[in-house]
């Protein structure tokens, strides 16, 4: 079992008198902070309101895991985000780690060495939290409070677990059902809100506010508080596991699951994570780690990852051929990890039919889709669906999306954030996408992934030529931020790195010193951009398909004595039927909309026989035709043609060059005026 744990390594996953030292009493300071407790070490009133343009200000963490200690069987992440029994209870190690960490199995696997450490948290914190200690609580409520005081205004709390890690880990105090863990983590987040409220005098008075729509988030930020959004990142949502490529869930399971998550307050989610499931294929992990997780995939699903050559410039992470001997020992006799061709860097598994159903179900519920961790084949199809409906609710929250999709995301109206890398790396990646942010006038975000078993920025060193100098001013200039102290330990970003969530403001100051004020300015616009994406998703209205059921004709229709491929099959609303032409290049499908109207968008859901070169033509009289859109690089799938609005009664898809040896074949054609 210890060997199998290696396969899971990358899964994601002060005292009352001191309160007076934080500054004069104000709405931002509680009336009854527990004693003893952590210090905040920030003075000054948190900024309220909006800028001169009516836009909210502040940072957004698009990917955090406050309650992951409640997932994975309850003993993988040691410590709690809060406790009614106080800091000494909240910030204590797992019982099996005492007295010297000898049984800190997961700590040993993730950090290396022998896993030994001083298990004492409060009040000494000798060995944890630390930037490279991945199994100890980093999201204590007072540390999140410090990040809010330092300028953060939106936090996405991704409810997270993994049934396979839970099942193979030695220590647990509860079952491994993923949805049970998600429900518990959601409830604990609401409990934390009540815990903070109690300090401030009652319900609704605290700074930690769970929000369920963008208007509510803006109101919370207007008050100067932190808007907390619930998301989900798990490997088998709704029980959608696959075993030997057979789905273990149904459309009804997906609908029930989405409805339940929505009732819990969840507004964004991943459909797959680390393992291929019944909804989509995943973006690989690399090297020995990828080999180890591939073993875990086999033990969970009965199949290894399957690769193929990529059809476009985007690609998944290369699996590599590096062995992971200890993990491979867990495979049954006679079973071996397959080898992979170096030029096949894409997961052969994309978005399944159930996955497409889930994407459309999220759109109906105005939820935002997280595309990180999706294979490029799955993400590409997800983008196709979103584009076909002009749906803006797409998020890349922590650098697991191929950068080649970035403009496609921004063009839809989506939001992107970068993993909490070190200041140099973060600034460098921010520079690579700066031109696109300027083009689409969007802000930037970060995904801390705290408690997600991923690792965080290490120290740049006390002798770095441009260290963080304490105290420093917050980005808005209204708060003074000093070194953070909890119990007997004081952290300094220069020498400790990003050890816990309270060091987020220090890390942002480090980015300013390394990458320049421009990077921080983009980050400070992040909350507004995130809320624009969310708000546009809520306001989205599905377009009326003017072609639905309309009369259709074609240059030809493939004959079959058993199945009809007539032109009307492409406008009958059934994706299981299709129009198919004869097998030559010059073919067309014509749709009569019945009366003239404005046309701006045409969607084409191709069967395997697709058009590589084709054009969209319109006419008001069925005699004079105008080309409004064309391509010579079609690649099949779901295409969306957008163009300036034109009056039309007739719309024609005119093929000029086939993408296969067959003719042209369309499951559905949609025509829209918006």
XYZ file of C-alpha atoms in Angstrom:
674
model
C 0.000 0.000 0.000
C 2.852 2.386 0.765
C 4.064 1.973 -2.780
C 0.656 2.814 -4.186
C 0.575 6.033 -2.188
C 3.481 7.203 -4.322
C 1.090 7.023 -7.241
C -1.068 9.655 -5.677
C 1.634 12.230 -4.831
C 0.442 15.004 -7.143
C -3.259 14.597 -6.452
C -5.028 17.382 -5.337
C -5.722 17.797 -3.928
C -2.568 35.838 18.293
C -3.921 36.197 21.749
C -6.733 38.624 22.629
C -4.305 41.294 23.881
C -2.532 40.984 20.522
C -5.744 41.963 18.783
C -5.375 45.466 20.118
C -1.934 45.636 18.546
C -3.543 45.166 15.113
C -4.757 48.778 15.258
C -7.574 50.831 16.676
C -10.930 49.129 17.018
C -12.916 49.213 13.788
C -15.509 47.217 11.902
C -12.723 44.979 10.596
C -11.570 43.876 14.057
C -13.681 41.309 15.928
C -15.188 42.053 19.303
C -14.465 38.563 20.637
C -11.500 36.856 18.962
C -10.665 33.544 20.671
C -7.829 33.754 23.169
C -5.205 32.619 22.541
C -5.162 32.839 18.769
C -3.011 33.785 15.788
C -2.040 37.373 15.160
C -2.905 39.077 11.867
C -0.118 41.681 11.824
C -1.915 44.044 9.469
C -2.989 47.551 10.487
C -5.338 49.879 8.650
C -8.919 49.658 7.452
C -9.609 47.223 4.599
C -10.685 49.156 1.529
C -14.339 49.237 0.570
C -16.237 50.021 -2.573
C -15.309 50.340 -6.190
C -13.035 52.470 -8.307
C -14.066 55.546 -10.286
C -15.377 53.323 -13.092
C -17.626 51.363 -10.755
C -15.422 48.271 -10.867
C -14.533 46.256 -7.792
C -10.904 46.241 -6.740
C -8.893 43.413 -5.295
C -7.215 40.072 -5.827
C -8.881 36.754 -6.609
C -7.659 33.324 -5.575
C -9.460 31.131 -8.076
C -8.313 27.807 -6.595
C -7.974 26.980 -2.898
C -8.915 24.007 -0.691
C -9.837 25.317 2.739
C -11.511 22.116 3.915
C -9.454 19.372 2.274
C -8.578 18.016 5.726
C -12.144 16.669 5.713
C -11.551 14.765 2.442
C -9.409 11.720 1.624
C -10.709 9.869 4.703
C -10.067 12.759 7.083
C -6.424 12.126 7.985
C -4.358 13.075 4.925
C -4.174 16.807 5.708
C -3.454 17.402 9.405
C -5.089 20.302 11.235
C -8.314 22.270 10.764
C -9.189 25.657 9.306
C -10.958 26.552 12.560
C -12.123 24.963 15.792
C -14.593 25.964 18.477
C -12.040 24.518 20.886
C -9.459 27.062 19.784
C -6.180 27.282 17.941
C -4.468 24.525 19.928
C -7.071 22.068 18.677
C -7.248 23.438 15.134
C -3.503 23.501 14.499
C -2.350 20.125 15.724
C -0.796 17.252 13.821
C -2.481 13.974 12.937
C -2.303 11.559 15.890
C -0.239 8.992 13.984
C 2.515 11.597 13.477
C 3.410 11.680 17.166
C 5.983 11.617 18.689
C 8.476 12.261 15.850
C 6.648 11.864 12.542
C 7.814 8.296 11.985
C 4.376 7.348 10.652
C 3.937 10.489 8.571
C 3.755 8.273 5.507
C 2.265 10.788 3.086
C 4.599 13.509 4.366
C 7.523 11.222 3.600
C 6.199 10.475 0.114
C 5.557 14.114 -0.799
C 8.591 15.716 0.830
C 11.194 12.990 0.769
C 13.544 12.031 3.575
C 12.199 9.849 6.349
C 9.085 11.891 7.059
C 10.216 12.721 10.582
C 9.286 16.137 11.908
C 8.300 17.906 15.079
C 4.560 17.212 15.160
C 3.760 20.133 17.445
C 1.813 22.903 15.813
C 0.587 25.483 18.282
C 2.431 27.201 19.854
C 5.914 26.375 18.479
C 5.333 25.471 14.782
C 8.920 24.325 14.407
C 8.456 22.266 11.244
C 5.022 23.162 9.922
C 3.307 24.826 8.182
C 6.040 25.140 5.562
C 6.131 25.707 1.813
C 7.259 22.111 1.238
C 5.187 20.388 3.925
C 2.200 19.300 1.903
C 0.186 17.430 4.523
C -0.370 20.138 7.138
C -3.070 22.793 7.413
C -2.231 26.009 5.572
C -5.697 27.586 5.549
C -6.251 28.511 9.175
C -9.024 31.113 9.242
C -6.792 33.866 10.714
C -4.288 33.370 7.901
C -7.061 33.769 5.345
C -8.114 36.876 7.275
C -4.624 38.278 6.783
C -4.871 37.702 3.012
C -8.220 39.513 2.976
C -6.757 42.383 4.978
C -3.927 42.474 2.426
C -6.283 43.076 -0.517
C -7.858 39.781 -1.552
C -11.575 40.081 -2.278
C -12.592 36.786 -3.924
C -11.658 33.267 -2.820
C -12.834 30.118 -4.592
C -12.967 27.233 -2.136
C -12.796 24.037 -4.184
C -14.306 21.114 -2.286
C -11.884 18.279 -2.980
C -11.265 14.600 -2.334
C -10.169 11.414 -4.109
C -11.708 8.044 -3.398
C -8.678 6.050 -4.521
C -6.229 7.934 -2.299
C -8.657 7.513 0.582
C -9.014 3.787 -0.014
C -5.280 3.041 -0.124
C -4.123 5.424 2.618
C -3.409 3.662 5.900
C -5.095 6.170 8.174
C -8.713 7.324 7.919
C -11.616 7.918 10.250
C -14.470 7.886 7.723
C -15.587 6.354 4.437
C -14.266 7.192 0.985
C -17.409 8.127 -0.958
C -16.519 11.316 -2.823
C -19.924 12.980 -2.746
C -20.208 12.372 1.016
C -16.896 14.197 1.488
C -18.030 17.062 -0.777
C -21.196 17.530 1.280
C -19.188 17.584 4.514
C -16.667 20.111 3.183
C -19.490 22.378 2.034
C -21.109 22.224 5.460
C -17.790 22.924 7.186
C -17.350 26.021 5.003
C -20.729 27.317 6.165
C -19.722 26.437 9.732
C -16.571 28.521 9.329
C -18.673 31.449 8.155
C -20.770 31.130 11.328
C -17.576 30.833 13.411
C -16.282 34.133 12.026
C -19.706 35.785 12.319
C -19.829 34.932 16.020
C -16.655 36.945 16.606
C -18.267 39.990 15.010
C -21.561 39.892 16.859
C -23.824 37.580 14.909
C -25.000 36.207 11.535
C -23.922 38.219 8.515
C -21.483 40.445 10.380
C -18.180 38.703 9.692
C -15.734 39.262 6.821
C -15.956 35.673 5.470
C -19.053 35.655 3.232
C -20.159 32.689 1.113
C -21.834 34.030 -2.030
C -24.028 32.276 -4.572
C -24.343 34.894 -7.300
C -22.172 37.648 -8.717
C -24.402 40.490 -7.502
C -24.114 39.176 -3.959
C -20.343 38.978 -4.381
C -20.201 42.607 -5.512
C -22.276 43.661 -2.514
C -19.941 41.815 -0.152
C -16.889 43.441 -1.730
C -18.629 46.825 -1.603
C -18.684 46.297 2.176
C -14.955 45.584 2.121
C -15.377 41.882 2.904
C -14.222 38.615 1.291
C -16.567 36.902 -1.206
C -16.171 33.115 -0.958
C -17.311 30.988 -3.914
C -17.780 27.216 -3.662
C -16.324 24.979 -6.383
C -15.697 21.232 -6.755
C -12.527 19.407 -7.856
C -12.822 15.651 -7.604
C -12.068 12.606 -9.752
C -15.459 10.903 -9.877
C -18.229 13.500 -9.525
C -21.753 12.078 -9.201
C -20.226 8.579 -9.052
C -19.168 8.929 -12.703
C -16.421 6.352 -12.534
C -15.554 4.209 -15.518
C -14.505 0.579 -15.243
C -13.076 -1.091 -18.344
C -14.431 1.873 -20.328
C -17.963 1.261 -19.055
C -19.637 4.216 -17.364
C -20.904 3.704 -13.830
C -23.305 6.669 -13.949
C -26.242 7.902 -16.015
C -27.688 11.208 -17.224
C -30.100 11.023 -14.304
C -27.149 10.748 -11.884
C -25.589 13.825 -13.474
C -28.796 15.859 -13.185
C -29.306 14.827 -9.572
C -25.675 15.595 -8.777
C -25.664 19.013 -10.425
C -28.924 19.939 -8.727
C -27.544 18.906 -5.331
C -24.298 20.807 -5.825
C -26.215 23.894 -6.887
C -28.354 23.688 -3.743
C -25.147 23.468 -1.693
C -24.018 26.745 -3.279
C -21.479 25.319 -5.750
C -21.072 27.522 -8.823
C -17.970 26.117 -10.563
C -16.486 22.657 -10.969
C -14.098 20.289 -12.711
C -15.524 17.293 -14.560
C -12.356 15.196 -14.320
C -9.174 15.241 -12.268
C -6.086 13.010 -12.541
C -7.947 9.818 -13.629
C -9.987 9.361 -16.801
C -13.617 8.987 -15.792
C -16.999 8.520 -17.444
C -17.131 12.212 -18.381
C -13.710 13.060 -19.810
C -10.074 12.180 -20.275
C -7.429 13.978 -18.212
C -4.324 15.992 -18.913
C -1.411 13.720 -17.984
C 1.181 14.078 -15.261
C 4.774 13.694 -16.405
C 7.751 11.401 -15.847
C 7.927 8.953 -12.951
C 5.029 10.741 -11.311
C 2.936 10.229 -14.443
C 3.855 6.550 -14.489
C 2.833 6.231 -10.846
C -0.521 7.962 -11.395
C -1.061 5.814 -14.481
C -0.750 2.805 -12.174
C -3.356 4.387 -9.929
C -5.588 4.904 -12.962
C -5.336 1.206 -13.809
C -6.129 0.126 -10.267
C -9.132 2.446 -10.232
C -10.524 1.942 -13.734
C -8.958 -1.232 -15.165
C -7.357 0.719 -18.019
C -4.145 2.675 -18.532
C -3.977 6.032 -20.266
C -4.153 5.766 -24.046
C -2.315 8.278 -26.223
C -2.592 9.431 -29.806
C -0.965 12.027 -32.023
C -2.345 15.500 -31.429
C -4.439 17.029 -34.188
C -3.505 20.634 -33.369
C -0.762 22.658 -31.694
C -2.125 22.004 -28.193
C -0.909 18.898 -26.386
C -1.157 17.178 -23.052
C 1.820 16.821 -20.750
C 4.150 14.086 -22.054
C 3.846 10.935 -19.967
C 7.457 9.981 -20.507
C 8.917 6.529 -19.983
C 10.399 7.019 -16.512
C 9.761 4.018 -14.278
C 8.139 4.178 -10.837
C 9.199 0.758 -9.511
C 7.486 0.888 -6.137
C 4.147 1.884 -7.620
C 4.475 -0.649 -10.452
C 4.842 -3.440 -7.897
C 1.181 -2.938 -7.056
C 0.088 -4.090 -10.510
C -1.295 -7.615 -10.867
C 1.041 -10.297 -12.139
C 1.510 -10.090 -15.884
C 0.286 -6.498 -16.130
C 2.745 -3.763 -17.099
C 2.535 -0.038 -17.781
C 2.485 0.373 -21.565
C 5.157 2.274 -23.429
C 4.157 5.424 -25.295
C 5.358 6.874 -28.570
C 7.228 10.146 -28.107
C 5.178 11.821 -30.844
C 1.826 10.828 -29.270
C 1.296 13.442 -26.565
C -2.499 13.639 -26.480
C -4.919 11.589 -24.436
C -7.057 9.558 -26.811
C -9.971 10.041 -24.464
C -11.853 13.290 -24.875
C -15.233 14.492 -23.702
C -17.685 11.588 -23.637
C -21.381 11.819 -24.475
C -22.071 11.920 -20.732
C -19.423 14.613 -20.399
C -21.147 16.705 -23.057
C -24.404 16.212 -21.206
C -22.732 17.431 -18.004
C -21.284 20.518 -19.742
C -24.692 21.432 -21.119
C -26.229 20.737 -17.714
C -23.815 23.168 -16.105
C -24.686 25.776 -18.727
C -28.408 25.360 -18.010
C -27.690 25.977 -14.333
C -25.439 28.978 -15.122
C -22.418 27.251 -13.544
C -18.807 27.840 -14.601
C -16.760 25.025 -16.121
C -13.163 24.478 -14.999
C -11.134 23.199 -17.968
C -7.848 22.637 -16.117
C -7.069 18.883 -15.879
C -9.119 18.142 -19.020
C -7.209 16.492 -21.852
C -6.795 18.821 -24.823
C -9.213 16.609 -26.722
C -11.815 17.044 -23.974
C -11.081 20.746 -23.499
C -11.269 21.364 -27.240
C -14.710 19.802 -27.459
C -15.813 21.695 -24.336
C -14.707 24.953 -25.971
C -16.625 23.953 -29.112
C -19.810 23.524 -27.075
C -19.340 26.760 -25.149
C -18.647 28.673 -28.367
C -21.684 27.193 -30.089
C -23.838 28.729 -27.339
C -21.696 31.878 -26.800
C -21.426 30.823 -23.148
C -18.726 32.729 -21.224
C -18.526 30.550 -18.105
C -15.115 28.944 -18.552
C -12.300 29.101 -15.999
C -8.626 28.091 -15.988
C -7.728 28.470 -12.334
C -4.240 27.035 -11.779
C -2.091 26.607 -14.909
C -3.292 23.164 -16.033
C -4.721 24.344 -19.352
C -2.552 24.434 -22.469
C -1.586 28.104 -22.932
C -2.643 27.773 -26.564
C -6.281 27.901 -25.448
C -5.865 31.254 -23.652
C -7.171 33.525 -26.391
C -10.048 31.166 -27.064
C -10.946 31.423 -23.359
C -10.717 35.219 -23.291
C -12.700 35.565 -26.517
C -15.571 33.693 -24.885
C -15.407 35.951 -21.839
C -13.728 33.439 -19.523
C -11.207 33.964 -16.738
C -7.641 32.694 -16.254
C -5.449 32.426 -13.163
C -1.937 31.118 -12.664
C -0.701 28.602 -10.125
C 1.035 30.177 -7.113
C 4.549 29.863 -8.494
C 7.600 31.681 -7.163
C 7.839 35.388 -7.968
C 10.251 34.867 -10.885
C 8.246 32.083 -12.502
C 4.903 33.742 -11.888
C 6.075 37.044 -13.351
C 7.545 35.303 -16.387
C 4.355 33.448 -17.192
C 2.295 36.590 -16.584
C 4.452 38.385 -19.169
C 3.753 35.690 -21.771
C 0.002 36.334 -21.641
C 0.107 40.075 -20.957
C -0.683 41.071 -24.544
C -3.837 38.977 -24.522
C -5.002 40.483 -21.222
C -4.486 43.938 -22.682
C -6.303 42.981 -25.877
C -9.357 41.706 -24.018
C -9.055 44.210 -21.146
C -9.099 41.596 -18.403
C -7.394 41.177 -15.065
C -5.389 38.205 -13.809
C -5.746 35.787 -10.945
C -3.749 33.295 -8.943
C -4.597 29.803 -7.740
C -2.846 29.108 -4.443
C -3.987 25.454 -4.347
C -3.240 25.533 -0.599
C -3.972 22.158 1.044
C -3.885 20.739 -2.483
C -0.647 18.737 -2.093
C 1.138 20.677 -4.804
C 3.976 22.665 -3.218
C 4.387 26.422 -2.927
C 7.043 29.087 -3.493
C 10.207 28.543 -1.528
C 12.307 31.359 -0.059
C 14.441 33.494 -2.347
C 16.872 33.920 0.545
C 17.792 36.642 3.016
C 20.692 37.709 0.795
C 18.584 38.312 -2.327
C 19.310 41.804 -3.693
C 15.618 42.827 -3.602
C 14.017 41.169 -0.555
C 10.590 41.895 0.839
C 11.139 44.624 3.425
C 8.821 44.597 6.412
C 6.571 46.355 7.056
C 5.238 47.154 3.590
C 2.102 48.777 2.239
C -0.775 46.845 0.682
C -1.424 47.400 -3.015
C -4.225 49.872 -2.283
C -1.885 51.730 0.098
C -4.274 51.670 3.035
C -2.825 48.875 5.154
C 0.567 48.260 6.703
C 1.665 44.617 6.642
C 4.323 43.246 8.987
C 5.773 39.759 9.486
C 3.099 37.271 10.470
C 3.200 35.669 13.935
C 1.261 32.695 15.219
C 2.141 31.488 18.696
C 5.919 31.489 19.105
C 6.675 31.444 15.359
C 7.114 34.448 13.078
C 7.315 33.864 9.317
C 9.366 35.888 6.837
C 8.727 35.238 3.133
C 12.403 35.842 2.330
C 13.554 32.947 4.486
C 10.425 30.792 4.867
C 8.707 31.027 1.502
C 4.924 30.826 1.186
C 4.424 28.613 4.211
C 0.714 29.277 4.711
C -2.180 31.358 3.407
C -1.275 34.333 5.558
C 1.832 34.861 3.425
C -0.184 35.611 0.262
C 0.176 39.416 0.697
C 3.924 38.971 1.249
C 4.130 36.868 -1.920
C 2.306 39.573 -3.898
C 4.809 42.132 -2.606
C 7.579 39.799 -3.771
C 5.997 39.710 -7.233
C 5.963 43.519 -7.279
C 9.675 43.578 -6.502
C 10.566 40.897 -9.052
C 8.020 41.331 -11.843
C 7.075 44.978 -11.459
C 3.994 46.934 -10.519
C 2.295 46.042 -13.806
C 1.883 42.382 -12.812
C 0.360 43.395 -9.482
C -1.931 45.887 -11.206
C -3.278 43.100 -13.423
C -3.792 40.947 -10.336
C -5.599 43.795 -8.568
C -8.070 43.847 -11.471
C -8.634 40.107 -11.096
C -11.698 40.198 -8.849
C -13.572 42.415 -11.322
C -12.729 40.148 -14.268
C -13.757 37.007 -12.393
C -17.092 38.590 -11.471
C -17.665 39.696 -15.066
C -17.278 36.098 -16.225
C -19.613 34.884 -13.504
C -22.169 37.620 -14.116
C -22.177 37.060 -17.879
C -22.758 33.341 -17.253
C -25.763 34.124 -15.057
C -27.215 36.484 -17.654
C -26.635 34.155 -20.595
C -29.723 33.209 -22.568
C -29.752 30.297 -24.935
C -30.266 31.501 -28.479
C -33.319 30.494 -30.507
C -32.319 28.108 -33.284
C -34.012 29.546 -36.366
C -33.185 26.397 -38.329
C -34.971 23.962 -35.992
C -37.502 22.017 -38.049
C -37.094 24.315 -41.047
C -37.416 22.982 -44.622
C -34.019 21.821 -45.913
C -32.715 20.732 -49.297
C -29.319 19.607 -50.538
C -27.233 19.016 -53.625
C -27.414 15.294 -52.844
C -28.178 12.784 -50.098
C -26.448 9.468 -49.616
C -28.830 6.587 -50.295
C -29.299 3.780 -47.799
C -32.212 1.296 -47.830
C -32.381 1.201 -44.032
C -31.421 4.699 -42.816
C -32.460 8.102 -44.141
C -29.724 10.680 -44.688
C -32.154 13.271 -46.055
C -31.360 17.011 -45.650
C -34.043 17.457 -42.995
C -32.095 15.151 -40.678
C -29.657 18.035 -40.071
C -32.356 20.276 -38.594
C -34.546 17.784 -36.713
C -33.055 18.443 -33.259
C -31.785 14.860 -32.934
C -28.006 14.493 -32.750
C -28.412 10.796 -33.455
C -29.501 11.475 -37.043
C -27.608 13.186 -39.867
C -27.591 14.444 -43.414
C -24.917 12.871 -45.604
C -23.966 13.942 -49.135
C -22.543 12.068 -52.096
C -18.803 11.481 -52.050
C -17.447 14.478 -53.956
C -16.245 17.944 -52.991
C -18.835 20.378 -54.376
C -21.899 19.798 -52.184
C -24.330 22.007 -50.284
C -27.095 21.986 -47.686
C -29.742 24.742 -47.917
C -32.119 25.811 -45.120
C -35.233 27.959 -45.566
C -35.853 29.987 -42.390
C -39.365 30.894 -43.556
C -39.016 34.654 -43.403
C -36.216 37.216 -43.553
C -34.342 37.992 -40.349
C -30.910 38.909 -39.050
C -28.397 36.031 -38.907
C -25.140 36.305 -36.937
C -24.084 32.770 -36.039
C -24.189 29.290 -37.567
C -23.196 26.112 -35.731
C -22.278 22.867 -37.464
C -22.057 19.538 -35.635
C -20.087 17.335 -38.027
C -20.110 13.576 -38.178
C -16.757 11.921 -38.975
C -17.185 12.973 -42.608
C -16.497 16.678 -42.208
C -15.723 19.667 -44.381
C -12.146 20.898 -44.453
C -12.936 23.735 -46.857
C -16.424 25.199 -46.815
C -18.317 28.468 -46.626
C -21.510 29.856 -45.130
C -23.706 31.655 -47.668
C -26.908 33.638 -47.130
C -29.651 34.936 -49.396
C -32.916 36.847 -49.110
C -34.395 35.546 -52.376
C -32.755 32.132 -52.988
C -31.139 33.595 -56.117
C -28.452 36.023 -55.034
C -26.035 34.489 -52.524
C -23.467 36.198 -50.298
C -20.565 34.459 -48.547
C -20.424 35.629 -44.917
C -17.876 33.156 -43.519
C -15.442 30.579 -44.839
C -12.566 28.313 -43.827
C -9.995 26.082 -45.473
C -8.786 24.521 -42.210
C -11.882 22.786 -40.850
C -11.125 19.856 -38.552
C -14.581 18.472 -37.828
C -16.278 18.339 -34.470
C -18.518 21.247 -33.528
C -17.809 24.416 -35.525
C -19.187 27.878 -34.838
C -19.178 30.496 -37.594
C -19.638 34.086 -36.367
C -20.023 37.116 -38.595
C -21.553 40.591 -38.649
C -25.341 40.410 -38.676
C -26.845 40.122 -42.159
C -30.451 39.855 -43.337
C -31.268 36.399 -44.644
C -34.125 34.001 -45.270
C -31.957 31.246 -46.718
C -28.717 29.855 -45.285
C -26.462 27.488 -47.204
C -23.494 25.402 -46.044
C -21.414 25.014 -49.205
C -18.638 22.438 -49.188
C -15.548 23.009 -51.358
C -13.185 20.378 -49.989
C -13.811 17.243 -47.929
C -11.812 16.330 -44.851
C -12.177 12.570 -45.484
C -12.675 10.140 -48.346
C -16.444 10.272 -47.742
C -18.821 13.123 -48.430
C -20.071 15.769 -45.979
C -22.160 14.698 -43.024
C -23.849 16.947 -40.456
C -25.723 15.834 -37.356
C -27.202 19.280 -36.745
C -27.007 22.811 -38.140
C -28.044 25.747 -35.980
C -28.782 29.281 -37.191
C -28.979 32.161 -34.709
C -29.587 35.887 -34.714
C -27.453 36.462 -31.607
